[in-house]
Amino acid sequence: MAVLICGGAGYVGSHTSALLFEKNEELIIIDRMARERQNAVIGGKVYNGDLNNSEFLDKVFSENEIEAVIHLAASSLVGESMSCPLDYYNNNVVGTLRLLEAMNRYHVDKIIFSSTAAIYGNPKSVPIKESDGPSPTNPYGETKLAIERMLGWAEKAHGIKYVALRYFNVSGAHDSGEIGEDHSPETHLIPLMLQVALGQREKIVIFGDDYPTRDGSCIRDYVHVMDIAEAHYVALNKLRSDGPSGIYNIGNGEGFTVKEVIDTVSKVTGKPIPFEIGAKRAGDPAVLVASPILIRNELGWYPKRSTLLEMVESAWEWHRRHPQGFPKIDQGIQKEGNVT
Ligand SMILES: NC(=O)c1ccc[n+]([C@@H]2O[C@H](COP(=O)([O-])OP(=O)(O)OC[C@H]3O[C@@H](n4cnc5c(N)ncnc54)[C@H](O)[C@@H]3O)[C@@H](O)[C@H]2O)c1
Ligand SMILES: O=c1ccn([C@@H]2O[C@H](COP(=O)(O)OP(=O)(O)O[C@H]3O[C@H](CO)[C@H](O)[C@H](O)[C@H]3O)[C@@H](O)[C@H]2O)c(=O)[nH]1
């Protein structure tokens, strides 16, 4: 039986798919950008389509024997969600609703869901524990919280077991240096800085330097994408062995300011990273740092590539080798494969 990966052509999805492929799992991948991003997918049967389309989901679920779902497909930019909240509800909440309906129709009863630190909002204390009350400061976090709650009700009514992984800030790249972060447009801090190091961008704008932090810039907990991929594999096996549903932070337990990230990127790349101070970004909490203890105690997962230096080095390796990201398929460099 196969594992269905929704959003498998995206950043975290392509790394998670690669890891599961290396573990000899049978993979089905759904992504609405699968055709454009087929160079990000190293294996599995790939479908180009949208989760909000129930007929498309019927096709995928009826053509394959699906054991479990890993659901990473979402709109996920904090700033964008502030200006287009309804699009976020539509893509994230309605998309997941359609997916759960299809799982229910086809009797698939395991799902691992990409949640986010953004559900916590401005934390009451740091590091943040799962038991701390959620209080999102942006529509993106609200949609993820709504989905976590929908999963809880779907379990009660339909017996669908779930693990929600609340990732903190994902960074780094596959150990091979052949898969990495390639968002368009790029908005994430570390790849933007690496674009500066590559000479593709003049400078970084720090979004606010009067936060109540040690140097005034925001603090985030960066976690390596391959550690995140492993968390999915661990969660999948937990559900396979009849483990209970659960919600877990996926972080390192240590936070870095934007200015500290600039220093690390400069050290790794050997290039200065010029910056200017800009306005705060709407919806940004000052500090997000995880307590990663619960998942260590219950599932045995802990981050293995935990220093910021390792994360930036691995991201730099990918960006240095692939300054334009994945080869674009209209450049005629596409892999052989069958995207349905
Ligand atoms: N990157 C981070 O720092 C981070 C942190 C916390 C949580 N997350 C969550 O992890 C998940 C993956 O994040 P990412 O950075 O890899 O994002 P990404 O944008 O690179 O990947 C998401 C993929 O999902 C696909 N997708 C989106 N909506 C879809 C739909 N309706 N139907 C089919 N495909 C759809 C996109 O085409 C894309 O390839 C997201 O759910 C995000 O909210 C990411
Ligand atoms: O040009 C930039 C870009 C970012 N930042 C700052 O750098 C930090 C990291 O910003 P990112 O845009 O890289 O990441 P976010 O913290 O906004 O969000 C990411 O992590 C979240 C979880 O913490 C979410 O889940 C979300 O999907 C994911 O994009 C933030 O404090 C942000 O204000 C800047 O100062 N300048």
mmCIF file of N, CA and C in Angstrom, residues 226-329:
data_model
loop_
_atom_site.group_PDB
_atom_site.id
_atom_site.type_symbol
_atom_site.label_atom_id
_atom_site.label_comp_id
_atom_site.label_asym_id
_atom_site.label_seq_id
_atom_site.Cartn_x
_atom_site.Cartn_y
_atom_site.Cartn_z
ATOM 1 N N MET A 226 15.604 18.105 6.775
ATOM 2 C CA MET A 226 15.724 16.638 6.806
ATOM 3 C C MET A 226 15.328 16.085 8.180
ATOM 4 N N ASP A 227 15.510 16.888 9.224
ATOM 5 C CA ASP A 227 14.979 16.485 10.531
ATOM 6 C C ASP A 227 13.452 16.478 10.477
ATOM 7 N N ILE A 228 12.894 17.449 9.788
ATOM 8 C CA ILE A 228 11.430 17.495 9.652
ATOM 9 C C ILE A 228 10.950 16.284 8.854
ATOM 10 N N ALA A 229 11.658 15.964 7.786
ATOM 11 C CA ALA A 229 11.279 14.784 6.984
ATOM 12 C C ALA A 229 11.279 13.540 7.882
ATOM 13 N N GLU A 230 12.300 13.422 8.720
ATOM 14 C CA GLU A 230 12.365 12.252 9.617
ATOM 15 C C GLU A 230 11.212 12.235 10.615
ATOM 16 N N ALA A 231 10.792 13.399 11.057
ATOM 17 C CA ALA A 231 9.654 13.455 11.989
ATOM 18 C C ALA A 231 8.402 12.864 11.333
ATOM 19 N N HIS A 232 8.233 13.093 10.040
ATOM 20 C CA HIS A 232 7.068 12.511 9.343
ATOM 21 C C HIS A 232 7.154 10.993 9.305
ATOM 22 N N TYR A 233 8.367 10.502 9.086
ATOM 23 C CA TYR A 233 8.542 9.046 9.004
ATOM 24 C C TYR A 233 8.274 8.397 10.368
ATOM 25 N N VAL A 234 8.769 9.040 11.416
ATOM 26 C CA VAL A 234 8.541 8.547 12.778
ATOM 27 C C VAL A 234 7.034 8.572 13.099
ATOM 28 N N ALA A 235 6.371 9.668 12.739
ATOM 29 C CA ALA A 235 4.933 9.804 13.021
ATOM 30 C C ALA A 235 4.129 8.757 12.239
ATOM 31 N N LEU A 236 4.534 8.531 11.001
ATOM 32 C CA LEU A 236 3.849 7.531 10.174
ATOM 33 C C LEU A 236 3.929 6.157 10.844
ATOM 34 N N ASN A 237 5.112 5.806 11.295
ATOM 35 C CA ASN A 237 5.290 4.490 11.913
ATOM 36 C C ASN A 237 4.563 4.394 13.248
ATOM 37 N N LYS A 238 4.449 5.509 13.936
ATOM 38 C CA LYS A 238 3.690 5.518 15.189
ATOM 39 C C LYS A 238 2.208 5.205 14.902
ATOM 40 N N LEU A 239 1.667 5.837 13.870
ATOM 41 C CA LEU A 239 0.262 5.567 13.543
ATOM 42 C C LEU A 239 0.089 4.134 13.041
ATOM 43 N N ARG A 240 1.089 3.649 12.301
ATOM 44 C CA ARG A 240 1.016 2.264 11.815
ATOM 45 C C ARG A 240 0.985 1.266 12.971
ATOM 46 N N SER A 241 1.676 1.628 14.057
ATOM 47 C CA SER A 241 1.700 0.684 15.178
ATOM 48 C C SER A 241 0.573 1.001 16.167
ATOM 49 N N ASP A 242 -0.480 1.640 15.651
ATOM 50 C CA ASP A 242 -1.685 1.918 16.433
ATOM 51 C C ASP A 242 -1.489 2.937 17.534
ATOM 52 N N GLY A 243 -0.449 3.768 17.391
ATOM 53 C CA GLY A 243 -0.240 4.836 18.374
ATOM 54 C C GLY A 243 -1.397 5.829 18.321
ATOM 55 N N PRO A 244 -1.565 6.591 19.396
ATOM 56 C CA PRO A 244 -2.666 7.549 19.437
ATOM 57 C C PRO A 244 -2.382 8.796 18.600
ATOM 58 N N SER A 245 -3.426 9.530 18.308
ATOM 59 C CA SER A 245 -3.253 10.825 17.646
ATOM 60 C C SER A 245 -2.463 11.760 18.568
ATOM 61 N N GLY A 246 -1.838 12.759 17.976
ATOM 62 C CA GLY A 246 -1.074 13.693 18.810
ATOM 63 C C GLY A 246 -0.698 14.947 18.055
ATOM 64 N N ILE A 247 -0.322 15.961 18.823
ATOM 65 C CA ILE A 247 0.118 17.248 18.257
ATOM 66 C C ILE A 247 1.485 17.560 18.849
ATOM 67 N N TYR A 248 2.459 17.809 17.982
ATOM 68 C CA TYR A 248 3.830 17.969 18.474
ATOM 69 C C TYR A 248 4.521 19.176 17.849
ATOM 70 N N ASN A 249 5.306 19.866 18.657
ATOM 71 C CA ASN A 249 6.230 20.871 18.132
ATOM 72 C C ASN A 249 7.385 20.175 17.432
ATOM 73 N N ILE A 250 7.825 20.790 16.337
ATOM 74 C CA ILE A 250 9.042 20.324 15.658
ATOM 75 C C ILE A 250 9.988 21.510 15.609
ATOM 76 N N GLY A 251 10.892 21.562 16.575
ATOM 77 C CA GLY A 251 11.841 22.665 16.623
ATOM 78 C C GLY A 251 13.106 22.212 17.309
ATOM 79 N N ASN A 252 14.034 23.160 17.474
ATOM 80 C CA ASN A 252 15.312 22.850 18.116
ATOM 81 C C ASN A 252 15.341 23.226 19.588
ATOM 82 N N GLY A 253 14.464 24.151 19.957
ATOM 83 C CA GLY A 253 14.477 24.616 21.343
ATOM 84 C C GLY A 253 15.422 25.785 21.553
ATOM 85 N N GLU A 254 15.973 26.318 20.455
ATOM 86 C CA GLU A 254 16.884 27.453 20.570
ATOM 87 C C GLU A 254 16.518 28.464 19.490
ATOM 88 N N GLY A 255 16.524 29.727 19.847
ATOM 89 C CA GLY A 255 16.121 30.732 18.868
ATOM 90 C C GLY A 255 17.264 31.654 18.480
ATOM 91 N N PHE A 256 17.178 32.195 17.269
ATOM 92 C CA PHE A 256 18.188 33.137 16.780
ATOM 93 C C PHE A 256 17.497 34.379 16.248
ATOM 94 N N THR A 257 18.141 35.531 16.482
ATOM 95 C CA THR A 257 17.593 36.776 15.958
ATOM 96 C C THR A 257 17.939 36.874 14.468
ATOM 97 N N VAL A 258 17.224 37.749 13.792
ATOM 98 C CA VAL A 258 17.511 37.972 12.367
ATOM 99 C C VAL A 258 18.972 38.410 12.197
ATOM 100 N N LYS A 259 19.440 39.263 13.115
ATOM 101 C CA LYS A 259 20.833 39.750 12.998
ATOM 102 C C LYS A 259 21.833 38.612 13.216
ATOM 103 N N GLU A 260 21.510 37.685 14.104
ATOM 104 C CA GLU A 260 22.404 36.530 14.317
ATOM 105 C C GLU A 260 22.428 35.632 13.074
ATOM 106 N N VAL A 261 21.293 35.524 12.408
ATOM 107 C CA VAL A 261 21.265 34.728 11.170
ATOM 108 C C VAL A 261 22.136 35.410 10.108
ATOM 109 N N ILE A 262 22.068 36.728 10.042
ATOM 110 C CA ILE A 262 22.924 37.464 9.096
ATOM 111 C C ILE A 262 24.397 37.138 9.357
ATOM 112 N N ASP A 263 24.798 37.159 10.625
ATOM 113 C CA ASP A 263 26.207 36.870 10.960
ATOM 114 C C ASP A 263 26.595 35.456 10.524
ATOM 115 N N THR A 264 25.703 34.494 10.757
ATOM 116 C CA THR A 264 26.022 33.101 10.405
ATOM 117 C C THR A 264 26.116 32.945 8.887
ATOM 118 N N VAL A 265 25.195 33.558 8.166
ATOM 119 C CA VAL A 265 25.224 33.441 6.700
ATOM 120 C C VAL A 265 26.505 34.080 6.160
ATOM 121 N N SER A 266 26.886 35.178 6.751
ATOM 122 C CA SER A 266 28.100 35.856 6.313
ATOM 123 C C SER A 266 29.330 34.974 6.561
ATOM 124 N N LYS A 267 29.342 34.317 7.716
ATOM 125 C CA LYS A 267 30.464 33.436 8.074
ATOM 126 C C LYS A 267 30.535 32.245 7.110
ATOM 127 N N VAL A 268 29.386 31.620 6.843
ATOM 128 C CA VAL A 268 29.367 30.418 5.998
ATOM 129 C C VAL A 268 29.731 30.747 4.551
ATOM 130 N N THR A 269 29.210 31.841 4.049
ATOM 131 C CA THR A 269 29.405 32.156 2.625
ATOM 132 C C THR A 269 30.688 32.950 2.379
ATOM 133 N N GLY A 270 31.218 33.540 3.456
ATOM 134 C CA GLY A 270 32.397 34.386 3.289
ATOM 135 C C GLY A 270 32.073 35.716 2.622
ATOM 136 N N LYS A 271 30.791 36.081 2.578
ATOM 137 C CA LYS A 271 30.377 37.347 1.931
ATOM 138 C C LYS A 271 29.699 38.240 2.961
ATOM 139 N N PRO A 272 29.876 39.539 2.829
ATOM 140 C CA PRO A 272 29.093 40.433 3.682
ATOM 141 C C PRO A 272 27.617 40.374 3.267
ATOM 142 N N ILE A 273 26.699 40.505 4.229
ATOM 143 C CA ILE A 273 25.262 40.544 3.898
ATOM 144 C C ILE A 273 24.752 41.931 4.290
ATOM 145 N N PRO A 274 24.779 42.872 3.354
ATOM 146 C CA PRO A 274 24.301 44.220 3.694
ATOM 147 C C PRO A 274 22.822 44.176 4.079
ATOM 148 N N PHE A 275 22.446 45.019 5.038
ATOM 149 C CA PHE A 275 21.034 45.051 5.442
ATOM 150 C C PHE A 275 20.604 46.467 5.751
ATOM 151 N N GLU A 276 19.287 46.667 5.703
ATOM 152 C CA GLU A 276 18.718 47.911 6.217
ATOM 153 C C GLU A 276 17.549 47.556 7.117
ATOM 154 N N ILE A 277 17.190 48.481 7.974
ATOM 155 C CA ILE A 277 16.063 48.224 8.872
ATOM 156 C C ILE A 277 14.797 48.761 8.210
ATOM 157 N N GLY A 278 13.795 47.880 8.101
ATOM 158 C CA GLY A 278 12.521 48.295 7.506
ATOM 159 C C GLY A 278 11.408 48.219 8.544
ATOM 160 N N ALA A 279 10.186 48.408 8.042
ATOM 161 C CA ALA A 279 9.021 48.358 8.928
ATOM 162 C C ALA A 279 8.780 46.924 9.387
ATOM 163 N N LYS A 280 8.101 46.790 10.520
ATOM 164 C CA LYS A 280 7.690 45.458 10.974
ATOM 165 C C LYS A 280 6.752 44.856 9.943
ATOM 166 N N ARG A 281 6.778 43.525 9.833
ATOM 167 C CA ARG A 281 5.835 42.850 8.935
ATOM 168 C C ARG A 281 4.573 42.523 9.738
ATOM 169 N N ALA A 282 3.429 42.912 9.187
ATOM 170 C CA ALA A 282 2.173 42.673 9.909
ATOM 171 C C ALA A 282 2.025 41.185 10.211
ATOM 172 N N GLY A 283 1.574 40.899 11.423
ATOM 173 C CA GLY A 283 1.305 39.505 11.789
ATOM 174 C C GLY A 283 2.489 38.768 12.376
ATOM 175 N N ASP A 284 3.683 39.400 12.407
ATOM 176 C CA ASP A 284 4.885 38.715 12.910
ATOM 177 C C ASP A 284 4.966 38.742 14.439
ATOM 178 N N PRO A 285 4.972 37.582 15.103
ATOM 179 C CA PRO A 285 5.275 37.588 16.538
ATOM 180 C C PRO A 285 6.753 37.878 16.773
ATOM 181 N N ALA A 286 7.093 38.425 17.947
ATOM 182 C CA ALA A 286 8.490 38.784 18.245
ATOM 183 C C ALA A 286 9.367 37.545 18.393
ATOM 184 N N VAL A 287 8.868 36.541 19.116
ATOM 185 C CA VAL A 287 9.698 35.366 19.461
ATOM 186 C C VAL A 287 8.903 34.095 19.252
ATOM 187 N N LEU A 288 9.478 33.136 18.526
ATOM 188 C CA LEU A 288 8.880 31.797 18.425
ATOM 189 C C LEU A 288 9.991 30.775 18.648
ATOM 190 N N VAL A 289 9.985 30.141 19.789
ATOM 191 C CA VAL A 289 10.978 29.098 20.094
ATOM 192 C C VAL A 289 10.240 27.907 20.710
ATOM 193 N N ALA A 290 10.545 26.727 20.195
ATOM 194 C CA ALA A 290 9.812 25.510 20.592
ATOM 195 C C ALA A 290 10.383 24.871 21.845
ATOM 196 N N SER A 291 9.509 24.244 22.602
ATOM 197 C CA SER A 291 9.960 23.172 23.484
ATOM 198 C C SER A 291 9.765 21.876 22.681
ATOM 199 N N PRO A 292 10.850 21.191 22.341
ATOM 200 C CA PRO A 292 10.703 19.978 21.517
ATOM 201 C C PRO A 292 10.675 18.694 22.356
ATOM 202 N N ILE A 293 10.334 18.833 23.633
ATOM 203 C CA ILE A 293 10.455 17.711 24.577
ATOM 204 C C ILE A 293 9.378 16.646 24.372
ATOM 205 N N LEU A 294 8.151 17.103 24.086
ATOM 206 C CA LEU A 294 7.039 16.141 24.023
ATOM 207 C C LEU A 294 7.272 15.076 22.957
ATOM 208 N N ILE A 295 7.694 15.496 21.775
ATOM 209 C CA ILE A 295 7.888 14.519 20.696
ATOM 210 C C ILE A 295 9.081 13.615 20.985
ATOM 211 N N ARG A 296 10.068 14.147 21.700
ATOM 212 C CA ARG A 296 11.211 13.311 22.083
ATOM 213 C C ARG A 296 10.744 12.217 23.045
ATOM 214 N N ASN A 297 9.916 12.611 23.998
ATOM 215 C CA ASN A 297 9.442 11.634 24.991
ATOM 216 C C ASN A 297 8.472 10.628 24.391
ATOM 217 N N GLU A 298 7.593 11.092 23.512
ATOM 218 C CA GLU A 298 6.526 10.191 23.042
ATOM 219 C C GLU A 298 6.879 9.455 21.759
ATOM 220 N N LEU A 299 7.624 10.095 20.846
ATOM 221 C CA LEU A 299 7.928 9.429 19.564
ATOM 222 C C LEU A 299 9.430 9.169 19.382
ATOM 223 N N GLY A 300 10.249 9.706 20.267
ATOM 224 C CA GLY A 300 11.697 9.467 20.159
ATOM 225 C C GLY A 300 12.372 10.326 19.099
ATOM 226 N N TRP A 301 11.658 11.337 18.583
ATOM 227 C CA TRP A 301 12.287 12.218 17.579
ATOM 228 C C TRP A 301 13.010 13.372 18.272
ATOM 229 N N TYR A 302 14.190 13.689 17.749
ATOM 230 C CA TYR A 302 14.883 14.898 18.185
ATOM 231 C C TYR A 302 15.712 15.390 16.992
ATOM 232 N N PRO A 303 16.004 16.691 16.926
ATOM 233 C CA PRO A 303 16.736 17.199 15.765
ATOM 234 C C PRO A 303 18.192 16.755 15.786
ATOM 235 N N LYS A 304 18.654 16.227 14.673
ATOM 236 C CA LYS A 304 20.042 15.728 14.622
ATOM 237 C C LYS A 304 20.997 16.726 13.974
ATOM 238 N N ARG A 305 20.423 17.658 13.214
ATOM 239 C CA ARG A 305 21.271 18.670 12.556
ATOM 240 C C ARG A 305 20.889 20.012 13.176
ATOM 241 N N SER A 306 21.269 20.178 14.453
ATOM 242 C CA SER A 306 20.584 21.201 15.230
ATOM 243 C C SER A 306 21.269 22.563 15.280
ATOM 244 N N THR A 307 22.488 22.693 14.749
ATOM 245 C CA THR A 307 23.087 24.031 14.865
ATOM 246 C C THR A 307 22.713 24.890 13.656
ATOM 247 N N LEU A 308 22.624 26.186 13.903
ATOM 248 C CA LEU A 308 22.296 27.112 12.810
ATOM 249 C C LEU A 308 23.366 27.012 11.723
ATOM 250 N N LEU A 309 24.612 26.806 12.164
ATOM 251 C CA LEU A 309 25.718 26.689 11.212
ATOM 252 C C LEU A 309 25.477 25.536 10.229
ATOM 253 N N GLU A 310 25.102 24.363 10.758
ATOM 254 C CA GLU A 310 24.832 23.206 9.885
ATOM 255 C C GLU A 310 23.699 23.514 8.897
ATOM 256 N N MET A 311 22.663 24.166 9.409
ATOM 257 C CA MET A 311 21.507 24.441 8.555
ATOM 258 C C MET A 311 21.890 25.400 7.428
ATOM 259 N N VAL A 312 22.619 26.450 7.788
ATOM 260 C CA VAL A 312 22.999 27.427 6.763
ATOM 261 C C VAL A 312 24.003 26.798 5.793
ATOM 262 N N GLU A 313 24.915 25.977 6.301
ATOM 263 C CA GLU A 313 25.881 25.319 5.399
ATOM 264 C C GLU A 313 25.159 24.441 4.385
ATOM 265 N N SER A 314 24.174 23.685 4.864
ATOM 266 C CA SER A 314 23.487 22.778 3.935
ATOM 267 C C SER A 314 22.648 23.573 2.928
ATOM 268 N N ALA A 315 21.998 24.650 3.390
ATOM 269 C CA ALA A 315 21.239 25.496 2.456
ATOM 270 C C ALA A 315 22.187 26.137 1.431
ATOM 271 N N TRP A 316 23.345 26.571 1.915
ATOM 272 C CA TRP A 316 24.319 27.233 1.026
ATOM 273 C C TRP A 316 24.811 26.265 -0.044
ATOM 274 N N GLU A 317 25.035 25.013 0.339
ATOM 275 C CA GLU A 317 25.496 24.005 -0.615
ATOM 276 C C GLU A 317 24.502 23.890 -1.783
ATOM 277 N N TRP A 318 23.216 23.825 -1.442
ATOM 278 C CA TRP A 318 22.174 23.743 -2.476
ATOM 279 C C TRP A 318 22.146 25.015 -3.333
ATOM 280 N N HIS A 319 22.120 26.167 -2.677
ATOM 281 C CA HIS A 319 21.993 27.434 -3.425
ATOM 282 C C HIS A 319 23.233 27.703 -4.276
ATOM 283 N N ARG A 320 24.389 27.344 -3.746
ATOM 284 C CA ARG A 320 25.636 27.562 -4.490
ATOM 285 C C ARG A 320 25.659 26.695 -5.750
ATOM 286 N N ARG A 321 25.186 25.432 -5.569
ATOM 287 C CA ARG A 321 25.196 24.515 -6.720
ATOM 288 C C ARG A 321 24.044 24.773 -7.680
ATOM 289 N N HIS A 322 22.959 25.355 -7.160
ATOM 290 C CA HIS A 322 21.759 25.578 -7.995
ATOM 291 C C HIS A 322 21.286 27.020 -7.815
ATOM 292 N N PRO A 323 22.069 27.978 -8.302
ATOM 293 C CA PRO A 323 21.718 29.379 -8.031
ATOM 294 C C PRO A 323 20.367 29.790 -8.620
ATOM 295 N N GLN A 324 19.908 29.058 -9.635
ATOM 296 C CA GLN A 324 18.588 29.383 -10.195
ATOM 297 C C GLN A 324 17.515 28.424 -9.686
ATOM 298 N N GLY A 325 17.811 27.620 -8.681
ATOM 299 C CA GLY A 325 16.835 26.641 -8.177
ATOM 300 C C GLY A 325 16.782 25.412 -9.072
ATOM 301 N N PHE A 326 15.678 24.691 -9.012
ATOM 302 C CA PHE A 326 15.526 23.511 -9.864
ATOM 303 C C PHE A 326 15.501 23.930 -11.325
ATOM 304 N N PRO A 327 16.068 23.089 -12.221
ATOM 305 C CA PRO A 327 15.951 23.414 -13.650
ATOM 306 C C PRO A 327 14.477 23.524 -14.017
ATOM 307 N N LYS A 328 14.139 24.553 -14.754
ATOM 308 C CA LYS A 328 12.739 24.761 -15.133
ATOM 309 C C LYS A 328 12.398 23.799 -16.272
ATOM 310 N N ILE A 329 11.180 23.261 -16.248
ATOM 311 C CA ILE A 329 10.898 22.247 -17.269
ATOM 312 C C ILE A 329 10.796 22.863 -18.662
#
